[in-house]
mmCIF file of C-alpha atoms in Angstrom:
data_model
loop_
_atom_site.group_PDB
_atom_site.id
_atom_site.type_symbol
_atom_site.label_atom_id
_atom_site.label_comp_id
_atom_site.label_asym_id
_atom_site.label_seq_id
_atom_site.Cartn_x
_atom_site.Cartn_y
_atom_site.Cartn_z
ATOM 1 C CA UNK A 1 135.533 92.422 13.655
ATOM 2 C CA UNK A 2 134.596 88.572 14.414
ATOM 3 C CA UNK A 3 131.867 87.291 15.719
ATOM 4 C CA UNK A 4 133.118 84.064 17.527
ATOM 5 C CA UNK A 5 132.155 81.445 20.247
ATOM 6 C CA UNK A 6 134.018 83.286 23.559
ATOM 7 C CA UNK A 7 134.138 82.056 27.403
ATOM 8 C CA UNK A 8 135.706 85.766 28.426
ATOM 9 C CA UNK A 9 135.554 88.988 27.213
ATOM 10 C CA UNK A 10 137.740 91.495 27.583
ATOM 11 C CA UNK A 11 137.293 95.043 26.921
ATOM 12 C CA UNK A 12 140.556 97.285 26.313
ATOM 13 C CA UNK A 13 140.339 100.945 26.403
ATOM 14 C CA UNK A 14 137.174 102.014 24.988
ATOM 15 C CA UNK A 15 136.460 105.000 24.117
ATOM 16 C CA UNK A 16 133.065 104.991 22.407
ATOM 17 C CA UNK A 17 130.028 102.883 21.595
ATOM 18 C CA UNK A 18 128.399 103.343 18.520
ATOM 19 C CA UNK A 19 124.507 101.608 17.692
ATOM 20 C CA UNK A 20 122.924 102.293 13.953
ATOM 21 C CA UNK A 21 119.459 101.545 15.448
ATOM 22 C CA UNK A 22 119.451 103.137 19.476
ATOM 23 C CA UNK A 23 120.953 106.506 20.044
ATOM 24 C CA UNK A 24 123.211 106.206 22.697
ATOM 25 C CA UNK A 25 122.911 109.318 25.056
ATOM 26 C CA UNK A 26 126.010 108.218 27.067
ATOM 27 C CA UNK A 27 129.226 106.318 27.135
ATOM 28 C CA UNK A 28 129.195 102.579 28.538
ATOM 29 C CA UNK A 29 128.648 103.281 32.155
ATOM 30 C CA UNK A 30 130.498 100.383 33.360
ATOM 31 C CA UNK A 31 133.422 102.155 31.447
ATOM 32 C CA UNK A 32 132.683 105.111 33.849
ATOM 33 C CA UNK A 33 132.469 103.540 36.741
ATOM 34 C CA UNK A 34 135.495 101.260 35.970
ATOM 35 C CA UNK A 35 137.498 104.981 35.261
ATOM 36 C CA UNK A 36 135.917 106.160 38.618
ATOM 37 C CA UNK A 37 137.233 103.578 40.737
ATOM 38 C CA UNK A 38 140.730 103.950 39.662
ATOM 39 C CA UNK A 39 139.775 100.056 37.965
ATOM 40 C CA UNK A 40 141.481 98.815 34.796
ATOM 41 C CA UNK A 41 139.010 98.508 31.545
ATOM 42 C CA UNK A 42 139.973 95.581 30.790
ATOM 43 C CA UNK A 43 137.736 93.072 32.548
ATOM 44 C CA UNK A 44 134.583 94.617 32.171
ATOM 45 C CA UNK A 45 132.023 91.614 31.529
ATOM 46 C CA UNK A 46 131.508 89.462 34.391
ATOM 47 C CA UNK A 47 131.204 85.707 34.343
ATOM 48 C CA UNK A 48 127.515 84.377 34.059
ATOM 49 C CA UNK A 49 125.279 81.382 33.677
ATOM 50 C CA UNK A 50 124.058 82.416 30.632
ATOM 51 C CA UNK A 51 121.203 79.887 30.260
ATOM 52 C CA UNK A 52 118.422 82.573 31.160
ATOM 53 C CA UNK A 53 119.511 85.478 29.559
ATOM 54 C CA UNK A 54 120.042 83.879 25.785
ATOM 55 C CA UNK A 55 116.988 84.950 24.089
ATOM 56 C CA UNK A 56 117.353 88.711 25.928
ATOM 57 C CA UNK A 57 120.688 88.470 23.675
ATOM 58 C CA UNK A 58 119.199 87.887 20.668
ATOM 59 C CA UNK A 59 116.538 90.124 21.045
ATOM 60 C CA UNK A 60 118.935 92.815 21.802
ATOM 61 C CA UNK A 61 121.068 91.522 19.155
ATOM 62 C CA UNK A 62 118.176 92.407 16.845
ATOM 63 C CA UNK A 63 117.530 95.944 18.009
ATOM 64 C CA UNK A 64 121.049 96.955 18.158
ATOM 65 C CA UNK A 65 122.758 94.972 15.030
ATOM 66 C CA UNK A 66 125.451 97.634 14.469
ATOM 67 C CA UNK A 67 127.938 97.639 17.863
ATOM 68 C CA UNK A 68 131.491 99.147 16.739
ATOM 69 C CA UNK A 69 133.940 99.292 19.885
ATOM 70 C CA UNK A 70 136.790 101.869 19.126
ATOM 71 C CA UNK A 71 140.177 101.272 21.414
ATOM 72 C CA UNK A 72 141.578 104.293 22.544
ATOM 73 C CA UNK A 73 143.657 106.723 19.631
ATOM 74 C CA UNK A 74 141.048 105.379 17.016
ATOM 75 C CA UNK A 75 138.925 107.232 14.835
ATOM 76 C CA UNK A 76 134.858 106.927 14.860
ATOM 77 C CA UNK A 77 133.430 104.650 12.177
ATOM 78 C CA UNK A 78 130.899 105.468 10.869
ATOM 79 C CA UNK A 79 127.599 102.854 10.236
ATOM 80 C CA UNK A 80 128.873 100.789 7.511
ATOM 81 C CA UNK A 81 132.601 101.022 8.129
ATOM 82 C CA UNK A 82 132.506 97.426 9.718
ATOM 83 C CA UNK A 83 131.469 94.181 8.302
ATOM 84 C CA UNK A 84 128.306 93.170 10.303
ATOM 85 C CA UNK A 85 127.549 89.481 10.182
ATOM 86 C CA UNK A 86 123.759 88.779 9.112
ATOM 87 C CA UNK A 87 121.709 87.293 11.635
ATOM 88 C CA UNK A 88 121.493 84.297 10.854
ATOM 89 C CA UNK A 89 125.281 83.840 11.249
ATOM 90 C CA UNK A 90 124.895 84.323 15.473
ATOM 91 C CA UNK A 91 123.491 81.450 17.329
ATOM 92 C CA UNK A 92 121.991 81.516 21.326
ATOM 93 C CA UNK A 93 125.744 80.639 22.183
ATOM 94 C CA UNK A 94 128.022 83.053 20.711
ATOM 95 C CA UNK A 95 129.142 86.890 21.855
ATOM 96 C CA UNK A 96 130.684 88.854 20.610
ATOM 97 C CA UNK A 97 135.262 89.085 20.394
ATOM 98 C CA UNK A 98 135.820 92.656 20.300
ATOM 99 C CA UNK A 99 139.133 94.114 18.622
ATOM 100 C CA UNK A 100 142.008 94.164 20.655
ATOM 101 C CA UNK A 101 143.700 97.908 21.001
ATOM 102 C CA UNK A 102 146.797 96.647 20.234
ATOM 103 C CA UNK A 103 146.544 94.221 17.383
ATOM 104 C CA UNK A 104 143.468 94.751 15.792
ATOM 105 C CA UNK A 105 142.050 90.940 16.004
ATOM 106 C CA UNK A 106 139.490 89.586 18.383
ATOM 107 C CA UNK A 107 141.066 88.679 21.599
ATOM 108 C CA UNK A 108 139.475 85.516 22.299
ATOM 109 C CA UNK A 109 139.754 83.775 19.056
ATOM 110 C CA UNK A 110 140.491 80.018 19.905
ATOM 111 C CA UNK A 111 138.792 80.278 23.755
ATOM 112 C CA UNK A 112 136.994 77.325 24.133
ATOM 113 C CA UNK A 113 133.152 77.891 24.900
ATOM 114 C CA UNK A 114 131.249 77.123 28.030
ATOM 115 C CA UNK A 115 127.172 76.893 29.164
ATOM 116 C CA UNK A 116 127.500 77.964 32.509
ATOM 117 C CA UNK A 117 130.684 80.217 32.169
ATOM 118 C CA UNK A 118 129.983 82.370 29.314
ATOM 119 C CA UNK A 119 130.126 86.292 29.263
ATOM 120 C CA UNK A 120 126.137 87.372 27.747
ATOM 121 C CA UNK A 121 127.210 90.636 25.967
ATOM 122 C CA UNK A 122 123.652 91.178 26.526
ATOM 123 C CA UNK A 123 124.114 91.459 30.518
ATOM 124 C CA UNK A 124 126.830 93.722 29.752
ATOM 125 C CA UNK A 125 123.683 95.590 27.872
ATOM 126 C CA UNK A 126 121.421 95.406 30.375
ATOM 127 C CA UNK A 127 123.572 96.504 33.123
ATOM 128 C CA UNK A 128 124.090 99.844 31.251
ATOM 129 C CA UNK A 129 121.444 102.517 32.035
ATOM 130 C CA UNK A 130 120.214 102.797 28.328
ATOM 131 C CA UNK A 131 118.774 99.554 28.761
ATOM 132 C CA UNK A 132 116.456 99.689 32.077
ATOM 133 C CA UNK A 133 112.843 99.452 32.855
ATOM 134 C CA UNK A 134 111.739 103.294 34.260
ATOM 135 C CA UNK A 135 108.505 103.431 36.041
ATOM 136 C CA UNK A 136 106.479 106.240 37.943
ATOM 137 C CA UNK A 137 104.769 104.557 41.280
ATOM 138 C CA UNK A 138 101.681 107.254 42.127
ATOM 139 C CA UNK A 139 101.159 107.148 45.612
ATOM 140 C CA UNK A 140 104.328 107.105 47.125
ATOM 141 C CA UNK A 141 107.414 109.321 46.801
ATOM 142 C CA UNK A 142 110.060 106.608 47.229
ATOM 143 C CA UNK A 143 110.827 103.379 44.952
ATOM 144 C CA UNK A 144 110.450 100.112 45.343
ATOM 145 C CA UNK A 145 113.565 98.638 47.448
ATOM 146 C CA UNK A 146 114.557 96.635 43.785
ATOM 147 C CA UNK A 147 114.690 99.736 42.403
ATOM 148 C CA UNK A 148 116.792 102.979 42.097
ATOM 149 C CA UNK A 149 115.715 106.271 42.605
ATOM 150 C CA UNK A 150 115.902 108.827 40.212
ATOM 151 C CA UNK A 151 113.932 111.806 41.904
ATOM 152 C CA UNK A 152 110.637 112.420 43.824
ATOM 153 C CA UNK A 153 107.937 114.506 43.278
ATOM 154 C CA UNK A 154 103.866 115.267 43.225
ATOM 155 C CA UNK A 155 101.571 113.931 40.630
ATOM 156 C CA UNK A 156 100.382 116.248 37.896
ATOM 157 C CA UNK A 157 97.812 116.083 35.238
ATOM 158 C CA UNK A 158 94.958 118.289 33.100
ATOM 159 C CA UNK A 159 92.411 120.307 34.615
ATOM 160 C CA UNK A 160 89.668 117.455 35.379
ATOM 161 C CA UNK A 161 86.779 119.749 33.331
ATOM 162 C CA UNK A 162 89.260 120.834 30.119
ATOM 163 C CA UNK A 163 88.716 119.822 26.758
ATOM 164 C CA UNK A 164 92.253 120.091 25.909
ATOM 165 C CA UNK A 165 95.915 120.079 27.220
ATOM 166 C CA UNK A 166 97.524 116.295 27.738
ATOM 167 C CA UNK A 167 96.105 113.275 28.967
ATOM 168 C CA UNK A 168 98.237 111.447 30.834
ATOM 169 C CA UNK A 169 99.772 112.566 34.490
ATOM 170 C CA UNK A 170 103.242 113.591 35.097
ATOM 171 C CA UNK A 171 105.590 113.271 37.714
ATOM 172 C CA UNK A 172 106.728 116.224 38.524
ATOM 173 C CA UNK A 173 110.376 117.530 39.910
ATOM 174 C CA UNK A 174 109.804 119.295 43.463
ATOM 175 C CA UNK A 175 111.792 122.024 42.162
ATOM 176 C CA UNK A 176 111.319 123.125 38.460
ATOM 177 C CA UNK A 177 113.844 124.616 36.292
ATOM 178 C CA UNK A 178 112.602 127.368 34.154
ATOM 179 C CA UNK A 179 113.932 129.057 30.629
ATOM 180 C CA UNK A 180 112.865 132.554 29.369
ATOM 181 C CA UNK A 181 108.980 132.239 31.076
ATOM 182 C CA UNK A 182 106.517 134.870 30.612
ATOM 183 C CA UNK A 183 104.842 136.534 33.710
ATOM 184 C CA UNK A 184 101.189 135.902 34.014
ATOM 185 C CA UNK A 185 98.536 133.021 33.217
ATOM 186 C CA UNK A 186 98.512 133.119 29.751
ATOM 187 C CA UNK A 187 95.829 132.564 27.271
ATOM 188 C CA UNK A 188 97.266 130.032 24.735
ATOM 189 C CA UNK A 189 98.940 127.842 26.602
ATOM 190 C CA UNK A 190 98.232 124.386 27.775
ATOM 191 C CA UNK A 191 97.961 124.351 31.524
ATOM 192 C CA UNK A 192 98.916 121.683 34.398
ATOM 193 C CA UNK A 193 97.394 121.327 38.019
ATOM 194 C CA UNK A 194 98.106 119.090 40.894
ATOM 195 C CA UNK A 195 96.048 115.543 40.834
ATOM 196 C CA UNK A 196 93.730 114.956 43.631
ATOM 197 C CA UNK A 197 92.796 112.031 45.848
ATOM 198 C CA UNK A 198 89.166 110.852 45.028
ATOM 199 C CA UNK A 199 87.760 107.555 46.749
ATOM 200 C CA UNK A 200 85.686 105.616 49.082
ATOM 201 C CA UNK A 201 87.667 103.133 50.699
ATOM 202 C CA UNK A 202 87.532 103.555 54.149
ATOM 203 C CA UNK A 203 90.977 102.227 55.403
ATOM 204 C CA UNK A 204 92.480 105.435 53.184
ATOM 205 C CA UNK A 205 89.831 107.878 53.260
ATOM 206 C CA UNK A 206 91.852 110.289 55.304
ATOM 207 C CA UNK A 207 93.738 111.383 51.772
ATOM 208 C CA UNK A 208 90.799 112.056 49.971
ATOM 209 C CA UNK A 209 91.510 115.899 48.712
ATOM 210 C CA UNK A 210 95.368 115.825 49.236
ATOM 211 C CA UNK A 211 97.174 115.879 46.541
ATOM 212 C CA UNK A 212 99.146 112.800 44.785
ATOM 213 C CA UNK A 213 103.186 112.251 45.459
ATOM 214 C CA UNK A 214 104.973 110.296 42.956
ATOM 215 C CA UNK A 215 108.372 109.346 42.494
ATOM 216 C CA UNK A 216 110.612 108.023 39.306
ATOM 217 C CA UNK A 217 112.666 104.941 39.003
ATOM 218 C CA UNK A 218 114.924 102.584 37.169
ATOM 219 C CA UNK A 219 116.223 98.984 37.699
ATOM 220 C CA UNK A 220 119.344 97.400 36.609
ATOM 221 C CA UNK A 221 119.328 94.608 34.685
ATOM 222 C CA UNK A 222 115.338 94.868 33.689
ATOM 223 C CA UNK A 223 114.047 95.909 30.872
ATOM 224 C CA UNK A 224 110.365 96.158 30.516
ATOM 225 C CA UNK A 225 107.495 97.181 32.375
ATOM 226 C CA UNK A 226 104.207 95.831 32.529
ATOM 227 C CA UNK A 227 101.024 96.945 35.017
ATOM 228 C CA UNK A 228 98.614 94.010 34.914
ATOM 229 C CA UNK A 229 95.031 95.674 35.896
ATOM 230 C CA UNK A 230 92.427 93.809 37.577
ATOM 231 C CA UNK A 231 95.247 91.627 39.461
ATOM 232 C CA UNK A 232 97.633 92.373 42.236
ATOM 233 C CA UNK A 233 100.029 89.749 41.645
ATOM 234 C CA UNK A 234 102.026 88.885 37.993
ATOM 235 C CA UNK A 235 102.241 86.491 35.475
ATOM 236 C CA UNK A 236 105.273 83.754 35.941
ATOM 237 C CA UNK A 237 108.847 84.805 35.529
ATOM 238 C CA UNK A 238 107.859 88.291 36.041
ATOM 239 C CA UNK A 239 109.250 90.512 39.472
ATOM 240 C CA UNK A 240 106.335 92.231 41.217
ATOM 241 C CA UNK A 241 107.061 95.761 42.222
ATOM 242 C CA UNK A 242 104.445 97.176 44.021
ATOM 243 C CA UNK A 243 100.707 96.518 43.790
ATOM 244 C CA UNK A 244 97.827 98.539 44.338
ATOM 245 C CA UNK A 245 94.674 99.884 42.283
ATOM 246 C CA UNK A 246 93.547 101.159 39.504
ATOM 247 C CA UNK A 247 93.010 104.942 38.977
ATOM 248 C CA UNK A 248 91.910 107.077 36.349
ATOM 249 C CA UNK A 249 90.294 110.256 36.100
ATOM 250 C CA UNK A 250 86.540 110.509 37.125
ATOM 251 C CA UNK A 251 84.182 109.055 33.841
ATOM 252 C CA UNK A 252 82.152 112.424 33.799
ATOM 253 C CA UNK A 253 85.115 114.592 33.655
ATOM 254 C CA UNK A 254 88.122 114.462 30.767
ATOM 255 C CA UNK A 255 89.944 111.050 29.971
ATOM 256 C CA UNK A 256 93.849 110.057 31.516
ATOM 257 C CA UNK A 257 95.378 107.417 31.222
ATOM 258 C CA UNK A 258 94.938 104.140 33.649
ATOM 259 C CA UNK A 259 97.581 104.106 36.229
ATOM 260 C CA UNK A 260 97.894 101.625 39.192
ATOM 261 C CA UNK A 261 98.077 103.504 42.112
ATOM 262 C CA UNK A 262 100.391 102.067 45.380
ATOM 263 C CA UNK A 263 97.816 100.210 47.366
ATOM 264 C CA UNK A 264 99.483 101.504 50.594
ATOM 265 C CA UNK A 265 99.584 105.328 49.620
ATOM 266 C CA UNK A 266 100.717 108.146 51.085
ATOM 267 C CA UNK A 267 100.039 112.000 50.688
ATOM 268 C CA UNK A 268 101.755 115.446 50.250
ATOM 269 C CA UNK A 269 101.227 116.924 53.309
ATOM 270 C CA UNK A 270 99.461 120.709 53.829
ATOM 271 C CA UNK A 271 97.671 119.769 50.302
ATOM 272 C CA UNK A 272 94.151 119.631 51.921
ATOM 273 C CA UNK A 273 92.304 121.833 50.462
ATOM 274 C CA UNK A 274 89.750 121.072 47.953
ATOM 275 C CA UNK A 275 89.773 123.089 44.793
ATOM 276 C CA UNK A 276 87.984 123.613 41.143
ATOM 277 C CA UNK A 277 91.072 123.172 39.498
ATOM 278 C CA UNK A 278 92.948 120.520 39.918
ATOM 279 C CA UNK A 279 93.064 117.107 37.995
ATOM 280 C CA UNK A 280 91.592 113.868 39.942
ATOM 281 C CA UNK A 281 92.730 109.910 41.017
ATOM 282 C CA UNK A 282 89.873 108.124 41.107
ATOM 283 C CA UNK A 283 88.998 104.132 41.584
ATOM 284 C CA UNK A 284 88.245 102.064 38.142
ATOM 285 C CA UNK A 285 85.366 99.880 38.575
ATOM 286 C CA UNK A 286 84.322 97.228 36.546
ATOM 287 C CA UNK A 287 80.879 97.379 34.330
ATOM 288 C CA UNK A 288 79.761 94.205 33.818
ATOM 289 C CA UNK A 289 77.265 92.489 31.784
ATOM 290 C CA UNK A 290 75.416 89.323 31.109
ATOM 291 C CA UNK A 291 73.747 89.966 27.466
ATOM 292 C CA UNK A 292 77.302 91.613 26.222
ATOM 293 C CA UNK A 293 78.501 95.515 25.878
ATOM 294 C CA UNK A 294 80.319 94.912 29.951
ATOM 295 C CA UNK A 295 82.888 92.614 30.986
ATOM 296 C CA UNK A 296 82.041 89.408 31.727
ATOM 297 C CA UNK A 297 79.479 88.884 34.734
ATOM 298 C CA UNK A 298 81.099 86.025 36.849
ATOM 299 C CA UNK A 299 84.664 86.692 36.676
ATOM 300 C CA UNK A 300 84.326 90.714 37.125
ATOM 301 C CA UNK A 301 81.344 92.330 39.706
ATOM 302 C CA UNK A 302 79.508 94.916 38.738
ATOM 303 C CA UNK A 303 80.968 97.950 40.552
ATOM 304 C CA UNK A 304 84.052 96.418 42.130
ATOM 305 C CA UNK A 305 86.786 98.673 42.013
ATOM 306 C CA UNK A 306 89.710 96.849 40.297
ATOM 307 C CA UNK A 307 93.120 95.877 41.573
ATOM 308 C CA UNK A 308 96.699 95.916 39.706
ATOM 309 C CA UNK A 309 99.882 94.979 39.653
ATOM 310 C CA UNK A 310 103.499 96.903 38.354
ATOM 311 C CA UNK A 311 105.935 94.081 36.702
ATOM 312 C CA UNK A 312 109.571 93.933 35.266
ATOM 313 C CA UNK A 313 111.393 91.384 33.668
#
């Protein structure tokens, strides 16, 4: 296999992906979807400017050294079987030439190489579903419009008094799937409640004691996920998702984790009731202090709650 400068790239039949470093769950979707439509395999990788997606390459590049593309009929090397080039041999500007199924050689070898018409390999990556940023929006049972939706369902978490159990909140199916359970409440187990509306802000004080809906969701063609607390917009170059505030559980009871809750939220209706058992959302405000041990006094007010934001790039 050859790792050469390449203006197109062109995929015969594949029939597997192999990665020393990720475990691929999947074939290459685009393969799929290719198959699906009744498309040829062939001309997989699209044309693009690949001036802002370079150093996503070589970062992938890194993390996923070993790529071995079998045409169709071949056997499954195994990691090793090809010659990997170190990386220090692959600039910004080259892809990779994978093996033709008929011949065995790159099929590109001699295209000449262009800035703003090369194939990124890495797009190819990215546009594949075990590359994507996956995020769980509390609040709201539908994604952002930038995003995909992978199911909906209600907010779960630890009993807000428990000493043990998990510390983070789920988001649960609406419709669980269960395998060999045993009847009953049973005594060593972990256990996992609905989570609870708990706030003061007048413009959304109507939810307070219904219980949390939450959805799941992935983007194509983004790849991490970052929630900035204490701001509702994101840093430069970053894509804001939604924005909202920060929630944890309530400081007297058991610790969550921070999550940034959608600031226009919504509820799962005939969940009014209040109840002893049930895990909490509750606002984060900022402690600050002048002589040290707080945040900073100035910048942060005591006893504001804070704001966040949900990012991809």
């Amino acid at each position: 296999m050859r790792f050469i400068k390449s203006r197109i790239i062109e995929l015969p039949n594949l029939r597997c992906l192999g990665f020393a470093s990720c475990p691929l769950q999947q074939t290459f979707d685009l393969i799929k979807i290719a198959k699906d439509k009744g498309e040829p395999t062939t001309q997989l990788c699209h044309k693009t400017n690949a001036a802002g997606v370079q150093s996503r390459w070589k970062q992938h590049l890194q993390s996923l050294l070993l790529l071995t593309v079998l045409a169709a009929g071949s056997g499954i090397p195994m990691e090793g079987s090809q010659e990997m080039p170190a990386q220090s041999e692959i600039d910004d500007n080259e892809v990779i030439g994978l093996p033709n199924a008929e011949n065995g050689t790159s099929n590109n070898e001699g295209a000449e190489s262009s800035p703003t018409d090369a194939v990124d390999l890495a797009e190819a990556f990215m546009i594949s579903k075990f590359i994507r940023w996956r995020l769980h929006p509390f609040g709201r049972d539908v994604c952002p419009s930038s995003a995909d939706q992978v199911y909906s369902g209600l907010a779960a978490g630890p009993e807000r008094a428990a000493t043990g159990g998990g510390a983070n909140y789920l988001c649960l199916p609406e419709s669980p799937v269960y395998d060999r359970p045993q009847s009953g409440v049973q005594d060593r187990t972990s256990r996992l409640y609905g989570v609870e509306y708990r706030f003061d802000f007048p413009s959304i004080q109507s939810l307070v004691e219904h219980d949390v809906p939450c959805a799941v969701c992935e983007s194509i063609g983004r790849s991490t996920v970052l929630m900035v607390p204490a701001r509702p917009s994101c840093p430069s170059g970053w894509t804001r998702e939604y924005y909202g505030f920060l929630m944890a559980e309530r400081s007297i009871h058991q610790r969550t984790q921070y999550v940034c809750l959608d600031g226009h939220p919504t509820y799962r209706s005939g969940t009014a009731a209040a109840s002893n058992e049930f895990a909490t959302m509750q606002p984060v405000e900022g402690i600050c202090s002048g002589t040290g041990g707080g945040l900073p006094c100035g910048p942060y007010v005591n006893g504001y709650e804070l704001t966040c934001a949900v990012c991809t790039k």
